[in-house]
Tab-separated table of C-alpha atoms and ligand atoms in Angstrom:
chain	number	residue	atom	x	y	z
B	1421	UNK	CA	40.130	-16.684	-21.238
B	1422	UNK	CA	39.452	-20.177	-19.852
B	1423	UNK	CA	41.292	-20.848	-16.619
B	1424	UNK	CA	43.227	-24.054	-16.490
B	1425	UNK	CA	42.167	-26.263	-13.379
B	1426	UNK	CA	45.574	-25.656	-11.747
B	1427	UNK	CA	45.025	-22.004	-11.810
B	1428	UNK	CA	41.643	-22.480	-10.024
B	1429	UNK	CA	43.263	-24.671	-7.366
B	1430	UNK	CA	46.003	-22.062	-6.920
B	1431	UNK	CA	43.512	-19.153	-6.656
B	1432	UNK	CA	41.476	-21.162	-4.118
B	1433	UNK	CA	44.591	-21.896	-2.014
B	1434	UNK	CA	45.395	-18.182	-1.847
B	1435	UNK	CA	41.835	-17.225	-1.160
B	1436	UNK	CA	41.715	-19.821	1.686
B	1437	UNK	CA	44.718	-18.114	3.367
B	1438	UNK	CA	43.245	-14.701	2.956
B	1439	UNK	CA	40.114	-15.844	4.726
B	1440	UNK	CA	41.975	-17.662	7.419
B	1441	UNK	CA	43.785	-14.499	8.149
B	1442	UNK	CA	40.511	-12.971	9.338
B	1443	UNK	CA	39.469	-16.111	11.193
B	1444	UNK	CA	37.169	-17.615	8.493
B	1445	UNK	CA	37.326	-21.227	7.417
B	1446	UNK	CA	36.404	-21.512	3.781
B	1447	UNK	CA	36.104	-25.294	4.036
B	1448	UNK	CA	33.400	-25.076	6.626
B	1449	UNK	CA	31.532	-22.378	4.609
B	1450	UNK	CA	31.635	-24.719	1.649
B	1451	UNK	CA	30.303	-27.643	3.675
B	1452	UNK	CA	27.483	-25.563	4.970
B	1453	UNK	CA	26.639	-24.247	1.607
B	1454	UNK	CA	26.377	-27.797	0.107
B	1455	UNK	CA	23.678	-28.485	2.842
B	1456	UNK	CA	21.366	-25.719	1.586
B	1457	UNK	CA	18.770	-26.814	-0.979
B	1458	UNK	CA	16.949	-24.174	-3.025
B	1459	UNK	CA	13.491	-24.783	-4.518
B	1460	UNK	CA	13.601	-24.024	-8.146
B	1461	UNK	CA	10.338	-22.457	-9.365
B	1462	UNK	CA	9.023	-24.598	-12.311
B	1463	UNK	CA	7.083	-21.585	-13.591
B	1464	UNK	CA	10.154	-19.750	-14.939
B	1465	UNK	CA	10.330	-22.432	-17.682
B	1466	UNK	CA	6.800	-21.722	-19.285
B	1467	UNK	CA	5.909	-18.160	-18.126
B	1468	UNK	CA	3.535	-19.355	-15.541
B	1469	UNK	CA	1.195	-21.157	-17.975
B	1470	UNK	CA	0.734	-24.657	-16.710
B	1471	UNK	CA	-0.732	-27.697	-18.505
B	1472	UNK	CA	-4.574	-27.320	-17.830
B	1473	UNK	CA	-7.171	-26.784	-20.459
B	1474	UNK	CA	-8.982	-24.058	-18.439
B	1475	UNK	CA	-9.972	-20.669	-19.914
B	1476	UNK	CA	-9.820	-17.682	-17.792
B	1477	UNK	CA	-9.935	-14.034	-18.396
B	1478	UNK	CA	-7.358	-12.920	-15.797
B	1479	UNK	CA	-4.116	-14.250	-14.680
B	1480	UNK	CA	-4.643	-13.058	-11.083
B	1481	UNK	CA	-2.215	-10.251	-11.446
B	1482	UNK	CA	0.654	-12.533	-12.409
B	1483	UNK	CA	2.204	-11.219	-15.502
B	1484	UNK	CA	5.214	-12.741	-17.339
B	1485	UNK	CA	6.424	-10.192	-19.957
B	1486	UNK	CA	8.545	-10.983	-23.002
B	1487	UNK	CA	8.247	-13.319	-25.915
B	1488	UNK	CA	11.607	-14.913	-26.080
B	1489	UNK	CA	11.250	-18.166	-28.246
B	1490	UNK	CA	11.445	-21.714	-26.814
B	1491	UNK	CA	9.232	-21.886	-23.707
B	1492	UNK	CA	8.447	-25.291	-22.497
B	1493	UNK	CA	5.119	-26.469	-23.994
B	1494	UNK	CA	4.813	-29.933	-22.438
B	1495	UNK	CA	5.583	-31.387	-19.034
B	1496	UNK	CA	8.435	-33.417	-20.834
B	1497	UNK	CA	9.912	-30.239	-22.152
B	1498	UNK	CA	9.758	-28.454	-18.825
B	1499	UNK	CA	11.343	-31.421	-17.062
B	1500	UNK	CA	14.150	-31.528	-19.602
B	1501	UNK	CA	14.707	-27.782	-19.342
B	1502	UNK	CA	14.794	-28.054	-15.549
B	1503	UNK	CA	17.258	-30.959	-15.681
B	1504	UNK	CA	19.429	-28.713	-18.031
B	1505	UNK	CA	19.309	-25.780	-15.591
B	1506	UNK	CA	20.168	-28.047	-12.627
B	1507	UNK	CA	23.160	-29.429	-14.463
B	1508	UNK	CA	24.630	-25.878	-14.197
B	1509	UNK	CA	23.738	-25.300	-10.605
B	1510	UNK	CA	25.942	-26.798	-7.892
B	1511	UNK	CA	24.483	-28.887	-5.092
B	1512	UNK	CA	21.207	-30.883	-4.526
B	1513	UNK	CA	17.989	-28.975	-4.834
B	1514	UNK	CA	14.202	-29.049	-4.902
B	1515	UNK	CA	11.614	-28.308	-7.730
B	1516	UNK	CA	8.655	-26.117	-6.868
B	1517	UNK	CA	5.445	-27.059	-8.625
B	1518	UNK	CA	2.076	-25.392	-8.920
B	1519	UNK	CA	-1.165	-27.256	-8.981
B	1520	UNK	CA	-1.670	-25.972	-12.708
B	1521	UNK	CA	1.304	-28.218	-13.694
B	1522	UNK	CA	-0.521	-31.419	-13.250
B	1523	UNK	CA	-0.651	-33.963	-16.234
B	1524	UNK	CA	-4.190	-34.361	-17.369
B	1525	UNK	CA	-3.762	-35.941	-20.809
B	1526	UNK	CA	-6.067	-33.444	-22.444
B	1527	UNK	CA	-8.901	-34.143	-19.920
B	1528	UNK	CA	-10.613	-31.250	-18.167
B	1529	UNK	CA	-9.819	-31.961	-14.498
B	1530	UNK	CA	-10.996	-28.920	-12.452
B	1531	UNK	CA	-8.878	-27.638	-9.651
B	1532	UNK	CA	-11.057	-29.100	-7.028
B	1533	UNK	CA	-10.787	-32.620	-8.629
B	1534	UNK	CA	-6.969	-33.033	-8.909
B	1535	UNK	CA	-5.202	-35.815	-7.097
B	1536	UNK	CA	-1.694	-37.281	-6.669
B	1537	UNK	CA	-2.305	-39.263	-9.864
B	1538	UNK	CA	-1.848	-36.123	-11.817
B	1539	UNK	CA	1.524	-35.643	-10.372
B	1540	UNK	CA	2.736	-39.279	-10.598
B	1541	UNK	CA	5.167	-38.562	-13.371
B	1542	UNK	CA	6.592	-35.486	-11.484
B	1543	UNK	CA	7.173	-37.682	-8.435
B	1544	UNK	CA	8.767	-40.376	-10.551
B	1545	UNK	CA	11.029	-38.010	-12.238
B	1546	UNK	CA	12.037	-36.375	-8.939
B	1547	UNK	CA	12.786	-39.846	-7.571
B	1548	UNK	CA	14.936	-40.720	-10.537
B	1549	UNK	CA	16.785	-37.331	-10.323
B	1550	UNK	CA	17.227	-37.408	-6.552
B	1551	UNK	CA	15.185	-34.126	-6.200
B	1552	UNK	CA	12.566	-33.214	-3.751
B	1553	UNK	CA	9.309	-31.451	-4.483
B	1554	UNK	CA	7.487	-28.420	-3.039
B	1555	UNK	CA	3.961	-27.407	-3.970
B	1556	UNK	CA	1.674	-24.481	-4.399
B	1557	UNK	CA	-2.149	-24.222	-4.727
B	1558	UNK	CA	-3.071	-22.350	-7.876
B	1559	UNK	CA	-5.757	-19.838	-6.908
B	1560	UNK	CA	-5.486	-17.707	-10.029
B	1561	UNK	CA	-5.895	-18.085	-13.830
B	1562	UNK	CA	-9.228	-19.783	-13.429
B	1563	UNK	CA	-12.839	-18.678	-14.041
B	1564	UNK	CA	-13.589	-19.003	-10.397
B	1565	UNK	CA	-10.916	-16.417	-9.706
B	1566	UNK	CA	-12.017	-13.975	-12.434
B	1567	UNK	CA	-13.931	-11.808	-9.878
B	1568	UNK	CA	-10.748	-10.976	-8.145
B	1569	UNK	CA	-11.627	-12.955	-5.035
B	1570	UNK	CA	-11.176	-16.662	-4.132
B	1571	UNK	CA	-10.990	-17.654	-0.439
B	1572	UNK	CA	-12.351	-14.376	0.692
B	1573	UNK	CA	-15.120	-14.169	-1.976
B	1574	UNK	CA	-18.527	-13.051	-0.696
B	1575	UNK	CA	-19.899	-15.947	-2.849
B	1576	UNK	CA	-19.979	-18.940	-0.617
B	1577	UNK	CA	-19.825	-21.392	-3.620
B	1578	UNK	CA	-16.638	-19.649	-4.801
B	1579	UNK	CA	-15.085	-19.981	-1.374
B	1580	UNK	CA	-16.071	-23.495	-1.135
B	1581	UNK	CA	-14.570	-24.393	-4.508
B	1582	UNK	CA	-11.174	-22.832	-3.535
B	1583	UNK	CA	-11.274	-24.527	-0.009
B	1584	UNK	CA	-11.797	-27.901	-1.808
B	1585	UNK	CA	-8.780	-26.977	-4.201
B	1586	UNK	CA	-6.392	-26.167	-1.297
B	1587	UNK	CA	-7.457	-29.228	0.483
B	1588	UNK	CA	-6.645	-31.342	-2.483
B	1589	UNK	CA	-3.340	-29.634	-2.839
B	1590	UNK	CA	-2.368	-30.253	0.796
B	1591	UNK	CA	-3.177	-33.893	0.438
B	1592	UNK	CA	-0.998	-34.158	-2.713
B	1593	UNK	CA	1.779	-32.218	-0.991
B	1594	UNK	CA	1.840	-34.718	1.816
B	1595	UNK	CA	1.963	-37.559	-0.693
B	1596	UNK	CA	4.830	-36.005	-2.480
B	1597	UNK	CA	6.662	-35.498	0.851
B	1598	UNK	CA	5.763	-39.008	1.911
B	1599	UNK	CA	6.998	-40.673	-1.310
B	1600	UNK	CA	10.136	-38.673	-1.742
B	1601	UNK	CA	11.197	-38.726	1.899
B	1602	UNK	CA	11.412	-34.991	2.545
B	1603	UNK	CA	8.601	-32.784	3.814
B	1604	UNK	CA	7.037	-30.900	0.886
B	1605	UNK	CA	6.456	-27.202	1.534
B	1606	UNK	CA	3.067	-26.111	0.476
B	1607	UNK	CA	2.650	-22.445	-0.066
B	1608	UNK	CA	-0.753	-20.668	-0.443
B	1609	UNK	CA	-0.891	-17.466	-2.230
B	1610	UNK	CA	-4.291	-16.011	-3.274
B	1611	UNK	CA	-4.748	-12.828	-5.423
B	1612	UNK	CA	-7.754	-11.489	-3.551
B	1613	UNK	CA	-8.136	-7.769	-3.554
B	1614	UNK	CA	-9.543	-4.833	-5.331
B	1615	UNK	CA	-8.461	-2.200	-7.737
B	1616	UNK	CA	-10.196	0.660	-6.122
B	1617	UNK	CA	-11.140	1.602	-2.571
B	1618	UNK	CA	-12.830	-1.019	-0.680
B	1619	UNK	CA	-15.336	-0.201	2.086
B	1620	UNK	CA	-15.662	-3.661	3.736
B	1621	UNK	CA	-12.060	-4.694	4.182
B	1622	UNK	CA	-13.002	-6.107	7.660
B	1623	UNK	CA	-15.643	-8.297	6.051
B	1624	UNK	CA	-13.370	-9.804	3.376
B	1625	UNK	CA	-10.662	-10.466	6.049
B	1626	UNK	CA	-13.179	-12.140	8.216
B	1627	UNK	CA	-14.169	-14.449	5.342
B	1628	UNK	CA	-10.443	-15.252	4.630
B	1629	UNK	CA	-9.856	-16.047	8.169
B	1630	UNK	CA	-12.817	-18.468	8.201
B	1631	UNK	CA	-11.774	-20.073	4.935
B	1632	UNK	CA	-8.305	-20.588	6.084
B	1633	UNK	CA	-9.463	-22.105	9.392
B	1634	UNK	CA	-11.555	-24.479	7.529
B	1635	UNK	CA	-8.574	-25.518	5.423
B	1636	UNK	CA	-6.016	-25.829	8.158
B	1637	UNK	CA	-8.379	-27.493	10.596
B	1638	UNK	CA	-7.413	-30.684	8.833
B	1639	UNK	CA	-4.235	-31.573	10.477
B	1640	UNK	CA	-1.385	-32.887	8.200
B	1641	UNK	CA	1.705	-34.820	9.224
B	1642	UNK	CA	4.605	-32.358	9.329
B	1643	UNK	CA	7.006	-35.118	8.515
B	1644	UNK	CA	5.425	-35.147	5.041
B	1645	UNK	CA	4.231	-31.521	4.441
B	1646	UNK	CA	4.546	-28.019	5.832
B	1647	UNK	CA	2.097	-25.235	5.256
B	1648	UNK	CA	3.057	-21.610	4.392
B	1649	UNK	CA	0.878	-18.606	3.472
B	1650	UNK	CA	2.220	-15.755	1.420
B	1651	UNK	CA	1.223	-12.125	2.027
B	1652	UNK	CA	1.316	-9.340	-0.534
B	1653	UNK	CA	1.059	-5.580	-0.616
B	1654	UNK	CA	-0.597	-4.929	-3.943
B	1655	UNK	CA	-1.006	-6.400	-7.399
B	1656	UNK	CA	-2.025	-5.630	-10.924
B	1657	UNK	CA	-5.711	-5.094	-10.490
B	1658	UNK	CA	-5.495	-5.054	-6.697
B	1659	UNK	CA	-3.644	-1.821	-6.212
B	1660	UNK	CA	-5.890	-0.356	-3.462
B	1661	UNK	CA	-6.545	-3.436	-1.302
B	1662	UNK	CA	-5.072	-6.915	-0.843
B	1663	UNK	CA	-6.973	-9.080	1.552
B	1664	UNK	CA	-3.976	-11.272	2.437
B	1665	UNK	CA	-1.662	-8.583	3.685
B	1666	UNK	CA	1.430	-9.005	5.834
B	1667	UNK	CA	-0.508	-7.729	8.952
B	1668	UNK	CA	-3.327	-10.175	8.261
B	1669	UNK	CA	-1.055	-13.219	7.779
B	1670	UNK	CA	1.596	-12.634	10.328
B	1671	UNK	CA	-0.808	-12.973	13.417
B	1672	UNK	CA	-2.456	-15.755	11.521
B	1673	UNK	CA	0.582	-17.971	11.095
B	1674	UNK	CA	1.801	-17.313	14.571
B	1675	UNK	CA	-1.435	-18.255	16.150
B	1676	UNK	CA	-1.899	-21.354	13.888
B	1677	UNK	CA	1.732	-22.490	13.939
B	1678	UNK	CA	2.185	-22.229	10.128
B	1679	UNK	CA	5.084	-20.732	8.224
B	1680	UNK	CA	5.026	-17.184	6.841
B	1681	UNK	CA	6.092	-16.855	3.400
B	1682	UNK	CA	8.000	-13.553	2.728
B	1683	UNK	CA	8.292	-12.699	-1.006
B	1684	UNK	CA	11.031	-10.093	-1.537
B	1685	UNK	CA	8.783	-8.203	-4.079
B	1686	UNK	CA	5.762	-8.020	-1.667
B	1687	UNK	CA	6.535	-4.962	0.529
B	1688	UNK	CA	7.055	-1.199	0.233
B	1689	UNK	CA	10.142	-0.647	-1.959
B	1690	UNK	CA	12.057	0.770	1.078
B	1691	UNK	CA	10.854	-1.981	3.524
B	1692	UNK	CA	13.604	-4.610	4.183
B	1693	UNK	CA	12.607	-8.246	4.233
B	1694	UNK	CA	16.161	-8.860	5.626
B	1695	UNK	CA	15.353	-6.852	8.650
B	1696	UNK	CA	12.362	-8.998	9.584
B	1697	UNK	CA	14.416	-12.173	9.918
B	1698	UNK	CA	15.867	-11.385	13.390
B	1699	UNK	CA	12.441	-10.652	14.770
B	1700	UNK	CA	10.353	-13.280	13.190
B	1701	UNK	CA	12.863	-16.069	14.150
B	1702	UNK	CA	11.914	-15.423	17.843
B	1703	UNK	CA	8.293	-16.332	17.207
B	1704	UNK	CA	8.029	-18.612	14.232
B	1705	UNK	CA	9.716	-21.979	14.002
B	1706	UNK	CA	10.424	-21.834	10.280
B	1707	UNK	CA	10.440	-19.186	7.539
B	1708	UNK	CA	9.870	-19.454	3.797
B	1709	UNK	CA	11.344	-16.872	1.582
B	1710	UNK	CA	10.347	-16.163	-1.989
B	1711	UNK	CA	13.600	-15.018	-3.405
B	1712	UNK	CA	12.660	-12.453	-6.042
B	1713	UNK	CA	13.651	-9.077	-7.443
B	1714	UNK	CA	11.221	-6.238	-7.884
B	1715	UNK	CA	12.206	-3.508	-10.167
B	1716	UNK	CA	10.064	-0.377	-9.243
B	1717	UNK	CA	7.192	-2.924	-8.490
B	1718	UNK	CA	6.655	-6.550	-7.876
B	1719	UNK	CA	8.008	-7.339	-11.216
B	1720	UNK	CA	9.596	-10.726	-10.505
B	1721	UNK	CA	12.866	-9.961	-12.337
B	1722	UNK	CA	15.597	-12.606	-12.346
B	1723	UNK	CA	17.350	-12.603	-9.006
B	1724	UNK	CA	20.879	-11.231	-8.989
B	1725	UNK	CA	23.533	-10.733	-6.406
B	1726	UNK	CA	22.288	-7.320	-5.132
B	1727	UNK	CA	22.226	-5.556	-1.718
B	1728	UNK	CA	18.743	-6.875	-0.821
B	1729	UNK	CA	19.717	-10.439	-1.425
B	1730	UNK	CA	23.017	-10.087	0.475
B	1731	UNK	CA	21.336	-8.516	3.399
B	1732	UNK	CA	18.731	-11.348	3.540
B	1733	UNK	CA	21.350	-14.121	3.613
B	1734	UNK	CA	23.549	-12.097	5.994
B	1735	UNK	CA	20.656	-11.843	8.461
B	1736	UNK	CA	19.870	-15.664	8.240
B	1737	UNK	CA	23.528	-16.658	8.621
B	1738	UNK	CA	24.160	-14.276	11.389
B	1739	UNK	CA	21.121	-15.633	13.202
B	1740	UNK	CA	22.483	-19.188	12.584
B	1741	UNK	CA	19.052	-20.043	11.183
B	1742	UNK	CA	19.877	-21.844	7.918
B	1743	UNK	CA	18.189	-24.983	9.139
B	1744	UNK	CA	14.983	-22.992	9.950
B	1745	UNK	CA	14.394	-21.241	6.633
B	1746	UNK	CA	13.381	-22.484	3.143
B	1747	UNK	CA	14.457	-20.636	0.055
B	1748	UNK	CA	12.092	-20.789	-2.961
B	1749	UNK	CA	12.995	-18.892	-6.054
B	1750	UNK	CA	10.149	-16.794	-7.371
B	1751	UNK	CA	10.872	-14.894	-10.673
B	1752	UNK	CA	9.655	-15.275	-14.058
B	1753	UNK	CA	11.259	-13.552	-17.064
B	1754	UNK	CA	9.862	-14.325	-20.589
B	1755	UNK	CA	12.277	-11.965	-22.373
B	1756	UNK	CA	15.508	-13.959	-22.075
B	1757	UNK	CA	16.749	-17.486	-22.412
B	1758	UNK	CA	14.657	-19.191	-19.661
B	1759	UNK	CA	17.268	-21.776	-18.602
B	1760	UNK	CA	19.748	-19.088	-18.377
B	1761	UNK	CA	17.213	-17.105	-16.148
B	1762	UNK	CA	16.961	-20.070	-13.750
B	1763	UNK	CA	20.677	-20.565	-13.570
B	1764	UNK	CA	21.451	-16.759	-12.956
B	1765	UNK	CA	18.943	-16.505	-10.167
B	1766	UNK	CA	19.827	-19.716	-8.421
B	1767	UNK	CA	23.638	-19.182	-8.649
B	1768	UNK	CA	23.125	-15.673	-7.384
B	1769	UNK	CA	21.246	-16.911	-4.366
B	1770	UNK	CA	24.138	-19.444	-3.746
B	1771	UNK	CA	26.783	-16.858	-4.185
B	1772	UNK	CA	25.022	-14.561	-1.689
B	1773	UNK	CA	24.788	-17.437	0.855
B	1774	UNK	CA	28.513	-18.210	0.423
B	1775	UNK	CA	29.336	-14.464	0.760
B	1776	UNK	CA	27.375	-14.489	4.075
B	1777	UNK	CA	29.017	-17.709	5.220
B	1778	UNK	CA	32.487	-16.161	4.669
B	1779	UNK	CA	31.748	-13.168	6.781
B	1780	UNK	CA	34.381	-12.769	9.601
B	1781	UNK	CA	31.716	-13.139	12.168
B	1782	UNK	CA	33.945	-13.574	15.327
B	1783	UNK	CA	36.002	-10.468	14.534
B	1784	UNK	CA	33.008	-8.374	13.840
B	1785	UNK	CA	31.217	-9.459	16.905
B	1786	UNK	CA	34.332	-8.761	18.875
B	1787	UNK	CA	34.390	-5.149	17.560
B	1788	UNK	CA	30.716	-4.777	18.136
B	1789	UNK	CA	31.008	-6.048	21.749
B	1790	UNK	CA	33.875	-3.645	22.375
B	1791	UNK	CA	31.772	-0.706	21.079
B	1792	UNK	CA	34.341	-0.251	18.351
B	1793	UNK	CA	31.902	0.917	15.621
B	1794	UNK	CA	34.694	2.311	13.352
B	1795	UNK	CA	36.504	-1.068	13.247
B	1796	UNK	CA	33.253	-2.907	12.633
B	1797	UNK	CA	32.286	-0.778	9.760
B	1798	UNK	CA	35.859	-0.834	8.327
B	1799	UNK	CA	36.009	-4.619	8.385
B	1800	UNK	CA	32.475	-4.898	6.714
B	1801	UNK	CA	33.862	-2.703	3.972
B	1802	UNK	CA	37.207	-4.557	3.450
B	1803	UNK	CA	35.299	-7.841	3.402
B	1804	UNK	CA	33.537	-6.749	0.328
B	1805	UNK	CA	36.792	-7.141	-1.708
B	1806	UNK	CA	37.955	-10.510	-0.387
B	1807	UNK	CA	38.289	-13.308	-2.989
B	1808	UNK	CA	34.766	-14.613	-2.934
B	1809	UNK	CA	34.919	-15.637	-6.621
B	1810	UNK	CA	37.824	-18.040	-6.122
B	1811	UNK	CA	35.920	-19.910	-3.339
B	1812	UNK	CA	32.808	-19.913	-5.522
B	1813	UNK	CA	34.759	-21.327	-8.442
B	1814	UNK	CA	36.214	-24.070	-6.181
B	1815	UNK	CA	32.747	-24.886	-4.977
B	1816	UNK	CA	31.438	-25.346	-8.554
B	1817	UNK	CA	34.506	-27.572	-9.453
B	1818	UNK	CA	34.007	-29.797	-6.539
B	1819	UNK	CA	30.218	-30.058	-7.373
B	1820	UNK	CA	30.961	-30.899	-10.907
B	1821	UNK	CA	29.437	-27.886	-12.495
B	1822	UNK	CA	31.078	-25.162	-14.689
B	1823	UNK	CA	32.801	-22.518	-12.589
B	1824	UNK	CA	32.680	-18.727	-13.377
B	1825	UNK	CA	31.024	-17.831	-16.613
B	1826	UNK	CA	31.909	-21.214	-18.257
B	1827	UNK	CA	28.236	-22.315	-17.975
B	1828	UNK	CA	26.901	-19.493	-20.270
B	1829	UNK	CA	28.022	-21.348	-23.389
B	1830	UNK	CA	26.251	-24.461	-22.182
B	1831	UNK	CA	22.962	-22.493	-21.873
B	1832	UNK	CA	23.579	-21.035	-25.379
B	1833	UNK	CA	24.277	-24.520	-26.797
B	1834	UNK	CA	20.964	-25.828	-25.381
B	1835	UNK	CA	19.207	-22.843	-26.811
B	1836	UNK	CA	20.587	-23.614	-30.230
B	1837	UNK	CA	20.045	-27.327	-30.352
B	1838	UNK	CA	16.759	-27.602	-28.236
B	1839	UNK	CA	14.688	-24.443	-27.348
B	1840	UNK	CA	15.179	-22.494	-30.444
B	1841	UNK	CA	13.705	-25.555	-32.349
B	1842	UNK	CA	10.342	-25.168	-30.532
B	1843	UNK	CA	7.720	-23.198	-32.538
M	78	LIG	C1	2.466	-13.795	-6.601
M	78	LIG	C2	3.263	-14.580	-5.615
M	78	LIG	C3	3.313	-16.054	-5.929
M	78	LIG	C4	3.603	-16.350	-7.439
M	78	LIG	C5	3.800	-17.865	-7.606
M	78	LIG	C6	3.726	-18.288	-9.095
M	78	LIG	O1	2.613	-12.433	-6.340
M	78	LIG	O2	4.606	-14.050	-5.576
M	78	LIG	O3	4.284	-16.677	-5.088
M	78	LIG	O4	4.625	-15.671	-7.892
M	78	LIG	O5	3.036	-18.564	-6.841
M	79	LIG	ZN1	5.965	-15.256	-4.308
């Protein structure tokens, strides 16, 4: 049943009172939520394909599964799909591009030759839509990555090629940030590793360290771009050894003043990314999160409002660190409506943030201070059933996007009239 606007307003008024009773101001939570921009991963729209004309035998362990019809085949289609998704997501956001999404007009431009010219249309589009851009080096799905090693390759010419690529990408990032007026977050993830036991882990890591030092020795203006590096535990084809592990990158970023990128799918299944927040924040200025959902492995399922996500946003909000973190979505599901996938994952992340912002922090801290652990646990439990949905709907209404499930039909209409028509 569609709720009439009056009913929404009434539900929100009641919810506001319920939260006020436990010392929570819903208005201030909504104001804070509207200041948080999420970086929408362009690669959900085309199953991480990109627009290059480069043949490669491996995808670097990145595997989108499914063959739902209608994926974006051109930059224009991808941009209109992202625009559609954003029309169903409240707030002002960013779009996260990969180097493989440049526009080359059929020309073969290799990764070490790309320049800001190939991203001019993206920048123009972002300017028109009042969006900001983030960027990623693409060190996979390329013949020079087929050996399974890039920046840590034992072949000096392979390393040099990828160093040139990342340098180009950093320059493009800075230009994006300069033109759009918001620092572009550049994230570097490499697939390097081996399927079976590796005997020279030390040597590969020495090479990676040297390559990274070569790259980051060129200082960039942090007003225009910020560098992050993303660690990983294992991948398809790199089950036994990943060169850029968490233990490798954490000391690296702390000694070089870079940002660590923590992908929620890149740890042991029982290891909590949320639990790292309150430690890392004491040593790193800013953190980048890849908001993802692993099902049994690093499967990059569409993000949903689950315990892992709630714990992550709780820890960030409790540490009052929203201004020091960046949220980039990182999932790709090719088996369902791709616009729907974007909207589900992005709205889930926002709902989780709202839920954390509505936590009765003062009261909980009071109980904790008084060693009243029973009352702390009880309030955390009761908090779970407070009328979060009414506050969320109010947020959507104010931001001019469909509240509740009303957006599902819009996504289906777009599928019927646009994406299902693509061959
Ligand atoms: C791969 C990393 C990486 C990619 C994107 C496409 O395991 O998570 O972030 O998903 O760069
Ligand atoms: Zn990631």
